CSV table of C-alpha atoms in Angstrom, one decimal:
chain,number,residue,atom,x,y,z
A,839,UNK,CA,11.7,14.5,23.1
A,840,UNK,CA,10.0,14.3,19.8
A,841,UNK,CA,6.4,16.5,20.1
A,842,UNK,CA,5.3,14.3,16.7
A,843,UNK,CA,1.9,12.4,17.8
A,844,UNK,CA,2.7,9.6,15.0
A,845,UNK,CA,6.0,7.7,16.0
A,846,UNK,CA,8.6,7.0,13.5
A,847,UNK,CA,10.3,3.2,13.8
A,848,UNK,CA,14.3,3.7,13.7
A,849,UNK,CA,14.5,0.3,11.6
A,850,UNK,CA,12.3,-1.1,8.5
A,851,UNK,CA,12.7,-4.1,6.8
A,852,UNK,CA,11.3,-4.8,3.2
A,853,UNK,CA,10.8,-8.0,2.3
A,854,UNK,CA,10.1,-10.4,-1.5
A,855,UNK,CA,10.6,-13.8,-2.3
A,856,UNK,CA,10.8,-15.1,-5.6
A,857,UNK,CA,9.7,-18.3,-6.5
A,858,UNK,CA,11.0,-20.2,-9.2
A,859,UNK,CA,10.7,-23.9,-10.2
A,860,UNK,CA,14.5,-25.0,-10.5
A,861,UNK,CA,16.9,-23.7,-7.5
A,862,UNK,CA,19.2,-20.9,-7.7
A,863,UNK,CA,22.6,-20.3,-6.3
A,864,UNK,CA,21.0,-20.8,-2.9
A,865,UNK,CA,17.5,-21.7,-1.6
A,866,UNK,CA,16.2,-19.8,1.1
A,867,UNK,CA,13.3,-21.3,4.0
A,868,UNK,CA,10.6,-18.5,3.9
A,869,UNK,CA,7.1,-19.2,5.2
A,870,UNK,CA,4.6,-18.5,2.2
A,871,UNK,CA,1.6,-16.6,3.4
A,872,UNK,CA,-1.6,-18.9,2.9
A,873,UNK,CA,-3.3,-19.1,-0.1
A,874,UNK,CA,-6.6,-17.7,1.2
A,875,UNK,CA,-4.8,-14.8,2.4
A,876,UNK,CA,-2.6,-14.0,-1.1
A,877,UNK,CA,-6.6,-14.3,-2.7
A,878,UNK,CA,-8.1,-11.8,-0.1
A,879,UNK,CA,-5.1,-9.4,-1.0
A,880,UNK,CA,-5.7,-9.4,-4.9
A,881,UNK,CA,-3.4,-12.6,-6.6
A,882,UNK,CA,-4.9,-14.0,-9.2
A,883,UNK,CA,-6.3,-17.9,-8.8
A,884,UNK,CA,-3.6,-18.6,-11.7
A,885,UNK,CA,-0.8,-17.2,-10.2
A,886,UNK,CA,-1.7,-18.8,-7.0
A,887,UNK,CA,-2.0,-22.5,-9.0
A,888,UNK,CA,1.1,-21.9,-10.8
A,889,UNK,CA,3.1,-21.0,-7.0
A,890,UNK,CA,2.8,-25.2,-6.4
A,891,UNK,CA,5.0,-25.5,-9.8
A,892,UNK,CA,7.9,-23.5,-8.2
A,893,UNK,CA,9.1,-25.0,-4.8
A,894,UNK,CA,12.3,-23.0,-4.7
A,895,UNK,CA,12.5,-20.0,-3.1
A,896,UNK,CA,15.1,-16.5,-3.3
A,897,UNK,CA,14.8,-14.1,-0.2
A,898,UNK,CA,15.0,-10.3,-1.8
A,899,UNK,CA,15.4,-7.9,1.6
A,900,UNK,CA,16.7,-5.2,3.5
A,901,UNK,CA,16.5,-3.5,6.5
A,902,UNK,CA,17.1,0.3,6.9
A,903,UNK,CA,15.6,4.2,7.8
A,904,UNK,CA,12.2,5.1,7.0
A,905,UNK,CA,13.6,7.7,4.8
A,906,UNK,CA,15.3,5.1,2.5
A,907,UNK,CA,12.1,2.9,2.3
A,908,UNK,CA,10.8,4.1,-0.9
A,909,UNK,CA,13.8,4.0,-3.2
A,910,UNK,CA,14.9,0.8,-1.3
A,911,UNK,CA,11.5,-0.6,-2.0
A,912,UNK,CA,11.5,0.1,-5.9
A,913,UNK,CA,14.9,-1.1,-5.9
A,914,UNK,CA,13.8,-4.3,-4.6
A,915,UNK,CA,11.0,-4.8,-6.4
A,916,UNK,CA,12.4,-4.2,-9.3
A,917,UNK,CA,14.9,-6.7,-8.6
A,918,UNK,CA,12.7,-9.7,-7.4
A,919,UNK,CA,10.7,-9.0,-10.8
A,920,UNK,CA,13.5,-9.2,-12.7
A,921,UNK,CA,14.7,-12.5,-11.7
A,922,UNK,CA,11.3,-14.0,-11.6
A,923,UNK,CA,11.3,-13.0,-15.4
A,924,UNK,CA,14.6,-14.0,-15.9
A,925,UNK,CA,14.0,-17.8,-14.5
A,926,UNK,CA,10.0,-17.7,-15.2
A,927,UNK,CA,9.4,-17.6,-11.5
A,928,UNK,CA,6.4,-15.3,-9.7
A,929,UNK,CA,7.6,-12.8,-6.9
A,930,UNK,CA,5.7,-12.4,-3.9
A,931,UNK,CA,5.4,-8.9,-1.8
A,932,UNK,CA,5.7,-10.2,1.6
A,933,UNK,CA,4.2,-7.4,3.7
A,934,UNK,CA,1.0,-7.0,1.8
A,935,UNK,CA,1.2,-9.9,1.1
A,936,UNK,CA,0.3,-10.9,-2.9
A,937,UNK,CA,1.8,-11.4,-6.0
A,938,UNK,CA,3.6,-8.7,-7.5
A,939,UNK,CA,2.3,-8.0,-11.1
A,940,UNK,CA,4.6,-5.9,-13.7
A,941,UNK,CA,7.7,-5.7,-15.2
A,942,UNK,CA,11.3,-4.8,-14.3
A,943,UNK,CA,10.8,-1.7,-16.4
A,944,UNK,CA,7.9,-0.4,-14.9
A,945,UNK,CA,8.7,3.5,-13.4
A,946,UNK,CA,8.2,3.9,-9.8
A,947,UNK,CA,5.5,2.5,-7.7
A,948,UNK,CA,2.4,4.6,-7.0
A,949,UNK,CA,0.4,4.4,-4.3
A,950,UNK,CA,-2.2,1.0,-5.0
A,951,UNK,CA,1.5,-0.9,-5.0
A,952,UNK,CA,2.3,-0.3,-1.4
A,953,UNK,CA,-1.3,-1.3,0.1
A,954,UNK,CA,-4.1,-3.5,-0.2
A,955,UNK,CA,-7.8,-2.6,1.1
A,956,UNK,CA,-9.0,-4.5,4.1
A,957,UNK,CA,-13.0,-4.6,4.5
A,958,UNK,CA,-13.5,-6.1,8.3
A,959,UNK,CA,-17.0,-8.1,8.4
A,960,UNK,CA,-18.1,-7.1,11.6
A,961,UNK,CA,-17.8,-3.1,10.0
A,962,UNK,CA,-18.6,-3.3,6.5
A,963,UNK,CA,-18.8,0.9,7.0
A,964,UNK,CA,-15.3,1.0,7.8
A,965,UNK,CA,-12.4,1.2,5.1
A,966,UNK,CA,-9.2,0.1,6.1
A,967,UNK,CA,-5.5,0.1,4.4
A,968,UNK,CA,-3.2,-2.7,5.2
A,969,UNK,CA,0.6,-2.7,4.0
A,970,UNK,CA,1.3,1.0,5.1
A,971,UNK,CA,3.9,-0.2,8.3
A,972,UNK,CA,6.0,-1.0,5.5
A,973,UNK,CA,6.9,2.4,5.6
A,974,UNK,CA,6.5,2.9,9.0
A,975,UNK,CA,3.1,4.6,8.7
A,976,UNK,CA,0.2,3.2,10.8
A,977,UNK,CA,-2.5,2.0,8.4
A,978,UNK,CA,-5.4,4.4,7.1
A,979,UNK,CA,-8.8,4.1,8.9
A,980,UNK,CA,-12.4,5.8,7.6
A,981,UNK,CA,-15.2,5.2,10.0
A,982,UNK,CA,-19.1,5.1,8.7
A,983,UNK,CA,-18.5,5.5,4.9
A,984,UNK,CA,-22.1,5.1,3.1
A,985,UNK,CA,-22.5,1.6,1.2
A,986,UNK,CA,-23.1,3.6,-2.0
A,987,UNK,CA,-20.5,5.7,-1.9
A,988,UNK,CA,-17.4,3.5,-1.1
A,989,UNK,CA,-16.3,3.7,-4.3
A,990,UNK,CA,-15.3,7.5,-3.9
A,991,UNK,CA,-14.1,7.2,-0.7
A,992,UNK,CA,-11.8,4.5,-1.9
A,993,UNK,CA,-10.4,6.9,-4.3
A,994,UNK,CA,-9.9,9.5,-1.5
A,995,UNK,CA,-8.2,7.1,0.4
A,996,UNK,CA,-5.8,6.4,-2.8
A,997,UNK,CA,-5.2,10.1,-3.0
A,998,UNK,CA,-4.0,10.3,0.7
A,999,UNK,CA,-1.9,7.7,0.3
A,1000,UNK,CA,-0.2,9.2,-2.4
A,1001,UNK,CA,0.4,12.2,-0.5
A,1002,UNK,CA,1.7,10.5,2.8
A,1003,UNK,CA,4.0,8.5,0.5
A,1004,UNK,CA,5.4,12.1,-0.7
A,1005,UNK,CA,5.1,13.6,2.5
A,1006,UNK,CA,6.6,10.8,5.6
A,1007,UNK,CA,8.5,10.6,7.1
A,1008,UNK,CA,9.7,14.3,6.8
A,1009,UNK,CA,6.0,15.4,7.6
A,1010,UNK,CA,3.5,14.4,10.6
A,1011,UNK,CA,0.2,12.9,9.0
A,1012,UNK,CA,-1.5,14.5,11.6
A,1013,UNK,CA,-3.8,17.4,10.9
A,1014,UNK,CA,-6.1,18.7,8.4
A,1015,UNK,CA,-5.0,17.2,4.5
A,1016,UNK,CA,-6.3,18.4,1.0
A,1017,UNK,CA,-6.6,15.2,-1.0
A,1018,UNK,CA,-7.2,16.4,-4.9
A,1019,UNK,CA,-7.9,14.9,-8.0
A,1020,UNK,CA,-4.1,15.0,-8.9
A,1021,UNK,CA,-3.4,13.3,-5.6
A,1022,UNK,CA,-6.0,10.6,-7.0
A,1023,UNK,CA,-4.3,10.0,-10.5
A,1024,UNK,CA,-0.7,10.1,-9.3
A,1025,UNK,CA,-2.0,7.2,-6.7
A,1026,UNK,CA,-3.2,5.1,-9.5
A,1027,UNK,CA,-1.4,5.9,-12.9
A,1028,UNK,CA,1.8,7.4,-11.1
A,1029,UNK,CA,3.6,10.6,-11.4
A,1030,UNK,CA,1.6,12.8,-13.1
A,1031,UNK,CA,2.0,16.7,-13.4
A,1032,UNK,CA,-0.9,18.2,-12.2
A,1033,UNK,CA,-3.3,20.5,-14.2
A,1034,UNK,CA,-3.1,24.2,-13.9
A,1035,UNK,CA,-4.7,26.2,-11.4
A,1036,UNK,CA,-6.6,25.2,-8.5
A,1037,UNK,CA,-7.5,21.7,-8.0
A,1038,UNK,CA,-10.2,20.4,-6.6
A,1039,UNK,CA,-10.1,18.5,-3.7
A,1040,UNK,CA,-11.5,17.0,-0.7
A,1041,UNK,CA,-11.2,18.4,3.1
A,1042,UNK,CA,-9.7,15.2,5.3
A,1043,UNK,CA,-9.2,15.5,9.4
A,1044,UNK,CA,-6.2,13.1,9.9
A,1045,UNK,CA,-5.9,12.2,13.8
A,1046,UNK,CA,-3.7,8.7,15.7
A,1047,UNK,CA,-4.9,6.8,17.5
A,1048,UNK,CA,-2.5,5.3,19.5
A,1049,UNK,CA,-3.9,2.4,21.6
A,1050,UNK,CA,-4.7,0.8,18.2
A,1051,UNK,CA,-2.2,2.5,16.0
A,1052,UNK,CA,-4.1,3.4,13.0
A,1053,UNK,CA,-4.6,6.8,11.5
A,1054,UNK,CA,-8.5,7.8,11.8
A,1055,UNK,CA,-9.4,9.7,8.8
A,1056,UNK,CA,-12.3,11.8,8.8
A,1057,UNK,CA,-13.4,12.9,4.8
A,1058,UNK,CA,-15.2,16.5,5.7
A,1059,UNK,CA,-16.4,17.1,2.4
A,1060,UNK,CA,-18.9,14.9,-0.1
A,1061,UNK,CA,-16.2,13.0,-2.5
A,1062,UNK,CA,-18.6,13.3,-5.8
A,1063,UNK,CA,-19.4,17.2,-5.0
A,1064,UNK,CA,-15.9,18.1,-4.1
A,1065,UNK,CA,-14.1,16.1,-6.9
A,1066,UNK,CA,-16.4,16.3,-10.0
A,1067,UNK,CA,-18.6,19.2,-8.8
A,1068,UNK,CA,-22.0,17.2,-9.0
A,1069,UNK,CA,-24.6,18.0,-6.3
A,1070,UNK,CA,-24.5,16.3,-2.9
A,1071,UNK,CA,-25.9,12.5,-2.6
A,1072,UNK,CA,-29.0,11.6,-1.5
């Protein structure tokens, strides 16, 4: 019996659709997520008014091992870009869910591709993840995060994403993790080769929680301080 606290799914599925306004070789019946949601997620009103312009739709999936997930998934991407560019169609992320924005070309995903942020109302001092069981992870949750300082927190948040992308399955999330600025950067501009010498970082306490399933994430040090070396906030 496996002494991991985080389970690990034995299946995944990845999912895009494209849509494009004349029919391929086949058309394919997939419920569209709403358009309020696609908004809440990050599409752009545009690309949202331009989805009533193409009514035909080209399932882009697979199903396999968590460890396959993140070639799979660029794979797949890649694909449902490139034949929304090739018939002037828009391609949808499924699991997030939103439109996916880029090219064909584009290197490898970083971390802000695989999830979206997820404010609940009734905590507005909680950050959340959402798109994360793609992979099989349970989604990210920071607890009592100052108003003012969101903004760094969301960046910590990027950076531990970054390194449970690198790290999972082969590695349990749970435990003490060192989030640094290379963490950060690789989460939003991709692979990046990290500066020499010691990096600074920022002390997080991962623990599950597994009645809800989410991964509680408890930054220890001050985000601004740790990163950028200024004094602690007010």
């Amino acid at each position: 019996m496996s002494t991991r606290p985080v389970p690990v799914p034995e299946r995944l599925t990845i999912a895009f659709v494209v849509l494009t306004a004349d029919p391929l070789d086949r058309d394919d019946l997939v419920p569209l997520p709403e358009r309020t949601l696609l908004r809440l997620r990050g599409s752009s009103v545009a690309d949202l008014d331009r989805m009533t312009e193409l009514p035909h739709q080209r399932l882009v999936s697979a199903t396999l091992e968590p460890d396959q997930v993140r070639d799979v998934w660029h794979e797949l991407r890649r694909e449902a870009l490139a034949l929304a560019a090739e018939h002037d169609g828009l391609a949808l992320d499924l699991q997030i869910p939103r439109v996916v924005t880029g090219s064909p070309g584009d290197p490898a995903p970083n971390a802000v591709d695989w999830f979206s942020f997820e404010y609940d109302p009734e905590r507005p001092e909680d950050i959340r993840t959402h798109g994360l069981t793609v992979l099989g992870l349970p989604e990210i949750v920071v607890h009592g995060v100052p108003e003012d300082r969101r903004p760094m927190y969301d960046m910590v948040v990027v950076g531990l994403v970054q390194r449970l992308l690198e790290e999972w399955p082969e590695n349990d999330p749970v435990g003490p993790a060192h989030v640094t600025l290379a963490d950060i950067a690789a989460g939003y501009e991709g692979d990046l080769s990290p500066a020499p010498g010691a990096q600074p970082g920022v002390g997080v306490l991962i623990d599950y929680d597994a009645d809800e399933h989410v991964l509680v994430a408890e930054v220890v040090d001050d985000p601004r301080s740790a990163l950028f070396g200024g004094g602690p906030q007010a």
